[in-house]
Amino acid sequence: QVQLVESGGGLVQAGGSLILSCAASGRMFSINFMDWYRQAPGKQRELVASITSNGVTNYADSVKGRFTISRDNAKNTMYLQMNSLKPEDTGVYYCHVFQGITGYNYWGQGTQVTVSS
């Protein structure tokens, strides 16, 4: 089993920055993708950023140039650096892992990010 715990969320003013962390534990082998999703109230959960095992990244158009996804394999931790935050970035952010060898998807409990105007 893989367990994911997010941290770093909070309240920040527009234009500010936050760093989200996702600490993973368990059998972290054959991880094809690690991703950040977010869900605003009344909206569908959407993909924010992803990173593959070999470091290839992908971002939603709405966050390109502002967010940076990274991973520290030695610490089994993934990060999301969020700069120039906007009120529309508000939502619950979830860490996600896809383990290709099992086909399993693992999710964290989510961390709230609120950006005030």
mmCIF file with all atom_site columns, C-alpha atoms in Angstrom:
data_model
loop_
_atom_site.group_PDB
_atom_site.id
_atom_site.type_symbol
_atom_site.label_atom_id
_atom_site.label_alt_id
_atom_site.label_comp_id
_atom_site.label_asym_id
_atom_site.label_entity_id
_atom_site.label_seq_id
_atom_site.pdbx_PDB_ins_code
_atom_site.Cartn_x
_atom_site.Cartn_y
_atom_site.Cartn_z
_atom_site.occupancy
_atom_site.B_iso_or_equiv
_atom_site.pdbx_formal_charge
_atom_site.auth_seq_id
_atom_site.auth_comp_id
_atom_site.auth_asym_id
_atom_site.auth_atom_id
_atom_site.pdbx_PDB_model_num
ATOM 1   C CA . GLN A 1 1   ? 0.000   0.000  0.000   1.00 0.00 ? 1   GLN A CA 1
ATOM 2   C CA . VAL A 1 2   ? 0.963   3.601  -0.608  1.00 0.00 ? 2   VAL A CA 1
ATOM 3   C CA . GLN A 1 3   ? -0.126  6.355  1.754   1.00 0.00 ? 3   GLN A CA 1
ATOM 4   C CA . LEU A 1 4   ? -0.075  10.027 0.827   1.00 0.00 ? 4   LEU A CA 1
ATOM 5   C CA . VAL A 1 5   ? -0.255  12.988 3.188   1.00 0.00 ? 5   VAL A CA 1
ATOM 6   C CA . GLU A 1 6   ? -0.523  16.561 1.935   1.00 0.00 ? 6   GLU A CA 1
ATOM 7   C CA . SER A 1 7   ? 0.545   19.638 3.846   1.00 0.00 ? 7   SER A CA 1
ATOM 8   C CA . GLY A 1 8   ? 1.234   23.313 3.248   1.00 0.00 ? 8   GLY A CA 1
ATOM 9   C CA . GLY A 1 9   ? -2.223  24.619 2.481   1.00 0.00 ? 9   GLY A CA 1
ATOM 10  C CA . GLY A 1 10  ? -3.614  27.732 4.067   1.00 0.00 ? 10  GLY A CA 1
ATOM 11  C CA . LEU A 1 11  ? -4.914  31.233 3.523   1.00 0.00 ? 11  LEU A CA 1
ATOM 12  C CA . VAL A 1 12  ? -2.897  33.587 1.358   1.00 0.00 ? 12  VAL A CA 1
ATOM 13  C CA . GLN A 1 13  ? -3.525  36.919 -0.327  1.00 0.00 ? 13  GLN A CA 1
ATOM 14  C CA . ALA A 1 14  ? -3.657  37.231 -4.091  1.00 0.00 ? 14  ALA A CA 1
ATOM 15  C CA . GLY A 1 15  ? -0.166  37.466 -5.515  1.00 0.00 ? 15  GLY A CA 1
ATOM 16  C CA . GLY A 1 16  ? 1.304   35.432 -2.706  1.00 0.00 ? 16  GLY A CA 1
ATOM 17  C CA . SER A 1 17  ? 2.965   32.043 -2.728  1.00 0.00 ? 17  SER A CA 1
ATOM 18  C CA . LEU A 1 18  ? 2.529   28.660 -1.101  1.00 0.00 ? 18  LEU A CA 1
ATOM 19  C CA . ILE A 1 19  ? 4.396   25.386 -1.262  1.00 0.00 ? 19  ILE A CA 1
ATOM 20  C CA . LEU A 1 20  ? 2.411   22.181 -0.985  1.00 0.00 ? 20  LEU A CA 1
ATOM 21  C CA . SER A 1 21  ? 4.077   18.945 0.033   1.00 0.00 ? 21  SER A CA 1
ATOM 22  C CA . CYS A 1 22  ? 2.962   15.369 -0.445  1.00 0.00 ? 22  CYS A CA 1
ATOM 23  C CA . ALA A 1 23  ? 4.775   12.820 1.674   1.00 0.00 ? 23  ALA A CA 1
ATOM 24  C CA . ALA A 1 24  ? 4.489   9.239  0.493   1.00 0.00 ? 24  ALA A CA 1
ATOM 25  C CA . SER A 1 25  ? 5.046   6.086  2.475   1.00 0.00 ? 25  SER A CA 1
ATOM 26  C CA . GLY A 1 26  ? 4.821   2.419  1.653   1.00 0.00 ? 26  GLY A CA 1
ATOM 27  C CA . ARG A 1 27  ? 5.971   0.559  -1.408  1.00 0.00 ? 27  ARG A CA 1
ATOM 28  C CA . MET A 1 28  ? 6.925   3.355  -3.778  1.00 0.00 ? 28  MET A CA 1
ATOM 29  C CA . PHE A 1 29  ? 7.969   1.264  -6.733  1.00 0.00 ? 29  PHE A CA 1
ATOM 30  C CA . SER A 1 30  ? 6.918   1.456  -10.373 1.00 0.00 ? 30  SER A CA 1
ATOM 31  C CA . ILE A 1 31  ? 5.337   4.881  -9.892  1.00 0.00 ? 31  ILE A CA 1
ATOM 32  C CA . ASN A 1 32  ? 4.495   6.121  -13.365 1.00 0.00 ? 32  ASN A CA 1
ATOM 33  C CA . PHE A 1 33  ? 2.867   9.405  -12.448 1.00 0.00 ? 33  PHE A CA 1
ATOM 34  C CA . MET A 1 34  ? 2.615   11.749 -9.515  1.00 0.00 ? 34  MET A CA 1
ATOM 35  C CA . ASP A 1 35  ? 0.093   14.526 -9.804  1.00 0.00 ? 35  ASP A CA 1
ATOM 36  C CA . TRP A 1 36  ? -1.619  17.402 -8.080  1.00 0.00 ? 36  TRP A CA 1
ATOM 37  C CA . TYR A 1 37  ? -5.347  17.836 -8.523  1.00 0.00 ? 37  TYR A CA 1
ATOM 38  C CA . ARG A 1 38  ? -7.632  20.469 -7.114  1.00 0.00 ? 38  ARG A CA 1
ATOM 39  C CA . GLN A 1 39  ? -11.343 20.804 -6.590  1.00 0.00 ? 39  GLN A CA 1
ATOM 40  C CA . ALA A 1 40  ? -13.182 24.059 -6.110  1.00 0.00 ? 40  ALA A CA 1
ATOM 41  C CA . PRO A 1 41  ? -16.614 24.111 -4.434  1.00 0.00 ? 41  PRO A CA 1
ATOM 42  C CA . GLY A 1 42  ? -19.259 22.904 -6.853  1.00 0.00 ? 42  GLY A CA 1
ATOM 43  C CA . LYS A 1 43  ? -16.674 22.013 -9.496  1.00 0.00 ? 43  LYS A CA 1
ATOM 44  C CA . GLN A 1 44  ? -15.180 18.803 -10.817 1.00 0.00 ? 44  GLN A CA 1
ATOM 45  C CA . ARG A 1 45  ? -11.756 17.781 -9.664  1.00 0.00 ? 45  ARG A CA 1
ATOM 46  C CA . GLU A 1 46  ? -9.186  18.945 -12.209 1.00 0.00 ? 46  GLU A CA 1
ATOM 47  C CA . LEU A 1 47  ? -5.589  18.092 -12.948 1.00 0.00 ? 47  LEU A CA 1
ATOM 48  C CA . VAL A 1 48  ? -3.216  20.887 -11.985 1.00 0.00 ? 48  VAL A CA 1
ATOM 49  C CA . ALA A 1 49  ? 0.216   19.406 -12.656 1.00 0.00 ? 49  ALA A CA 1
ATOM 50  C CA . SER A 1 50  ? 1.867   16.050 -13.169 1.00 0.00 ? 50  SER A CA 1
ATOM 51  C CA . ILE A 1 51  ? 5.362   14.649 -13.174 1.00 0.00 ? 51  ILE A CA 1
ATOM 52  C CA . THR A 1 52  ? 6.540   11.314 -14.521 1.00 0.00 ? 52  THR A CA 1
ATOM 53  C CA . SER A 1 53  ? 9.146   9.006  -13.063 1.00 0.00 ? 53  SER A CA 1
ATOM 54  C CA . ASN A 1 54  ? 11.742  10.467 -15.422 1.00 0.00 ? 54  ASN A CA 1
ATOM 55  C CA . GLY A 1 55  ? 10.878  14.056 -14.597 1.00 0.00 ? 55  GLY A CA 1
ATOM 56  C CA . VAL A 1 56  ? 8.641   15.067 -17.481 1.00 0.00 ? 56  VAL A CA 1
ATOM 57  C CA . THR A 1 57  ? 6.138   17.662 -16.290 1.00 0.00 ? 57  THR A CA 1
ATOM 58  C CA . ASN A 1 58  ? 2.776   18.840 -17.510 1.00 0.00 ? 58  ASN A CA 1
ATOM 59  C CA . TYR A 1 59  ? 0.615   21.727 -16.330 1.00 0.00 ? 59  TYR A CA 1
ATOM 60  C CA . ALA A 1 60  ? -2.902  22.941 -16.739 1.00 0.00 ? 60  ALA A CA 1
ATOM 61  C CA . ASP A 1 61  ? -3.023  26.030 -18.920 1.00 0.00 ? 61  ASP A CA 1
ATOM 62  C CA . SER A 1 62  ? -4.409  28.053 -16.041 1.00 0.00 ? 62  SER A CA 1
ATOM 63  C CA . VAL A 1 63  ? -1.283  27.554 -13.912 1.00 0.00 ? 63  VAL A CA 1
ATOM 64  C CA . LYS A 1 64  ? 1.499   27.498 -16.493 1.00 0.00 ? 64  LYS A CA 1
ATOM 65  C CA . GLY A 1 65  ? 4.248   29.914 -15.599 1.00 0.00 ? 65  GLY A CA 1
ATOM 66  C CA . ARG A 1 66  ? 3.028   30.211 -12.011 1.00 0.00 ? 66  ARG A CA 1
ATOM 67  C CA . PHE A 1 67  ? 3.184   26.677 -10.565 1.00 0.00 ? 67  PHE A CA 1
ATOM 68  C CA . THR A 1 68  ? 6.099   24.252 -10.500 1.00 0.00 ? 68  THR A CA 1
ATOM 69  C CA . ILE A 1 69  ? 5.815   20.561 -9.696  1.00 0.00 ? 69  ILE A CA 1
ATOM 70  C CA . SER A 1 70  ? 8.826   18.633 -8.440  1.00 0.00 ? 70  SER A CA 1
ATOM 71  C CA . ARG A 1 71  ? 9.701   15.465 -6.600  1.00 0.00 ? 71  ARG A CA 1
ATOM 72  C CA . ASP A 1 72  ? 12.435  14.376 -4.228  1.00 0.00 ? 72  ASP A CA 1
ATOM 73  C CA . ASN A 1 73  ? 12.776  10.639 -4.623  1.00 0.00 ? 73  ASN A CA 1
ATOM 74  C CA . ALA A 1 74  ? 15.147  10.321 -1.664  1.00 0.00 ? 74  ALA A CA 1
ATOM 75  C CA . LYS A 1 75  ? 12.442  11.750 0.600   1.00 0.00 ? 75  LYS A CA 1
ATOM 76  C CA . ASN A 1 76  ? 9.499   10.206 -1.259  1.00 0.00 ? 76  ASN A CA 1
ATOM 77  C CA . THR A 1 77  ? 7.997   13.657 -1.384  1.00 0.00 ? 77  THR A CA 1
ATOM 78  C CA . MET A 1 78  ? 6.343   15.674 -4.122  1.00 0.00 ? 78  MET A CA 1
ATOM 79  C CA . TYR A 1 79  ? 5.994   19.441 -4.083  1.00 0.00 ? 79  TYR A CA 1
ATOM 80  C CA . LEU A 1 80  ? 3.907   22.074 -5.752  1.00 0.00 ? 80  LEU A CA 1
ATOM 81  C CA . GLN A 1 81  ? 5.391   25.562 -5.694  1.00 0.00 ? 81  GLN A CA 1
ATOM 82  C CA . MET A 1 82  ? 2.575   28.025 -6.290  1.00 0.00 ? 82  MET A CA 1
ATOM 83  C CA . ASN A 1 83  ? 3.429   31.621 -7.123  1.00 0.00 ? 83  ASN A CA 1
ATOM 84  C CA . SER A 1 84  ? 1.333   34.617 -8.118  1.00 0.00 ? 84  SER A CA 1
ATOM 85  C CA . LEU A 1 85  ? -1.734  33.002 -6.613  1.00 0.00 ? 85  LEU A CA 1
ATOM 86  C CA . LYS A 1 86  ? -5.155  34.110 -7.767  1.00 0.00 ? 86  LYS A CA 1
ATOM 87  C CA . PRO A 1 87  ? -8.556  33.779 -6.085  1.00 0.00 ? 87  PRO A CA 1
ATOM 88  C CA . GLU A 1 88  ? -9.536  31.244 -8.749  1.00 0.00 ? 88  GLU A CA 1
ATOM 89  C CA . ASP A 1 89  ? -6.775  28.968 -7.440  1.00 0.00 ? 89  ASP A CA 1
ATOM 90  C CA . THR A 1 90  ? -8.860  28.417 -4.314  1.00 0.00 ? 90  THR A CA 1
ATOM 91  C CA . GLY A 1 91  ? -9.795  24.815 -3.671  1.00 0.00 ? 91  GLY A CA 1
ATOM 92  C CA . VAL A 1 92  ? -8.821  21.573 -2.039  1.00 0.00 ? 92  VAL A CA 1
ATOM 93  C CA . TYR A 1 93  ? -5.571  20.263 -3.464  1.00 0.00 ? 93  TYR A CA 1
ATOM 94  C CA . TYR A 1 94  ? -5.011  16.525 -3.658  1.00 0.00 ? 94  TYR A CA 1
ATOM 95  C CA . CYS A 1 95  ? -1.867  14.500 -4.145  1.00 0.00 ? 95  CYS A CA 1
ATOM 96  C CA . HIS A 1 96  ? -2.252  11.552 -6.506  1.00 0.00 ? 96  HIS A CA 1
ATOM 97  C CA . VAL A 1 97  ? -0.018  8.627  -7.438  1.00 0.00 ? 97  VAL A CA 1
ATOM 98  C CA . PHE A 1 98  ? -0.495  6.113  -10.220 1.00 0.00 ? 98  PHE A CA 1
ATOM 99  C CA . GLN A 1 99  ? 1.352   2.851  -9.717  1.00 0.00 ? 99  GLN A CA 1
ATOM 100 C CA . GLY A 1 100 ? 1.632   1.212  -13.095 1.00 0.00 ? 100 GLY A CA 1
ATOM 101 C CA . ILE A 1 101 ? 2.599   -2.266 -11.964 1.00 0.00 ? 101 ILE A CA 1
ATOM 102 C CA . THR A 1 102 ? -0.616  -2.602 -9.965  1.00 0.00 ? 102 THR A CA 1
ATOM 103 C CA . GLY A 1 103 ? -2.838  -0.191 -11.854 1.00 0.00 ? 103 GLY A CA 1
ATOM 104 C CA . TYR A 1 104 ? -3.727  1.421  -8.543  1.00 0.00 ? 104 TYR A CA 1
ATOM 105 C CA . ASN A 1 105 ? -4.479  5.067  -7.936  1.00 0.00 ? 105 ASN A CA 1
ATOM 106 C CA . TYR A 1 106 ? -3.633  6.509  -4.529  1.00 0.00 ? 106 TYR A CA 1
ATOM 107 C CA . TRP A 1 107 ? -4.999  9.765  -3.149  1.00 0.00 ? 107 TRP A CA 1
ATOM 108 C CA . GLY A 1 108 ? -4.144  11.971 -0.232  1.00 0.00 ? 108 GLY A CA 1
ATOM 109 C CA . GLN A 1 109 ? -6.745  13.498 2.058   1.00 0.00 ? 109 GLN A CA 1
ATOM 110 C CA . GLY A 1 110 ? -6.421  16.945 0.516   1.00 0.00 ? 110 GLY A CA 1
ATOM 111 C CA . THR A 1 111 ? -5.266  20.298 1.802   1.00 0.00 ? 111 THR A CA 1
ATOM 112 C CA . GLN A 1 112 ? -7.260  23.511 1.584   1.00 0.00 ? 112 GLN A CA 1
ATOM 113 C CA . VAL A 1 113 ? -5.835  26.470 -0.302  1.00 0.00 ? 113 VAL A CA 1
ATOM 114 C CA . THR A 1 114 ? -7.716  29.740 -0.020  1.00 0.00 ? 114 THR A CA 1
ATOM 115 C CA . VAL A 1 115 ? -6.604  32.819 -1.942  1.00 0.00 ? 115 VAL A CA 1
ATOM 116 C CA . SER A 1 116 ? -8.213  36.065 -0.880  1.00 0.00 ? 116 SER A CA 1
ATOM 117 C CA . SER A 1 117 ? -8.606  39.088 -3.121  1.00 0.00 ? 117 SER A CA 1
#
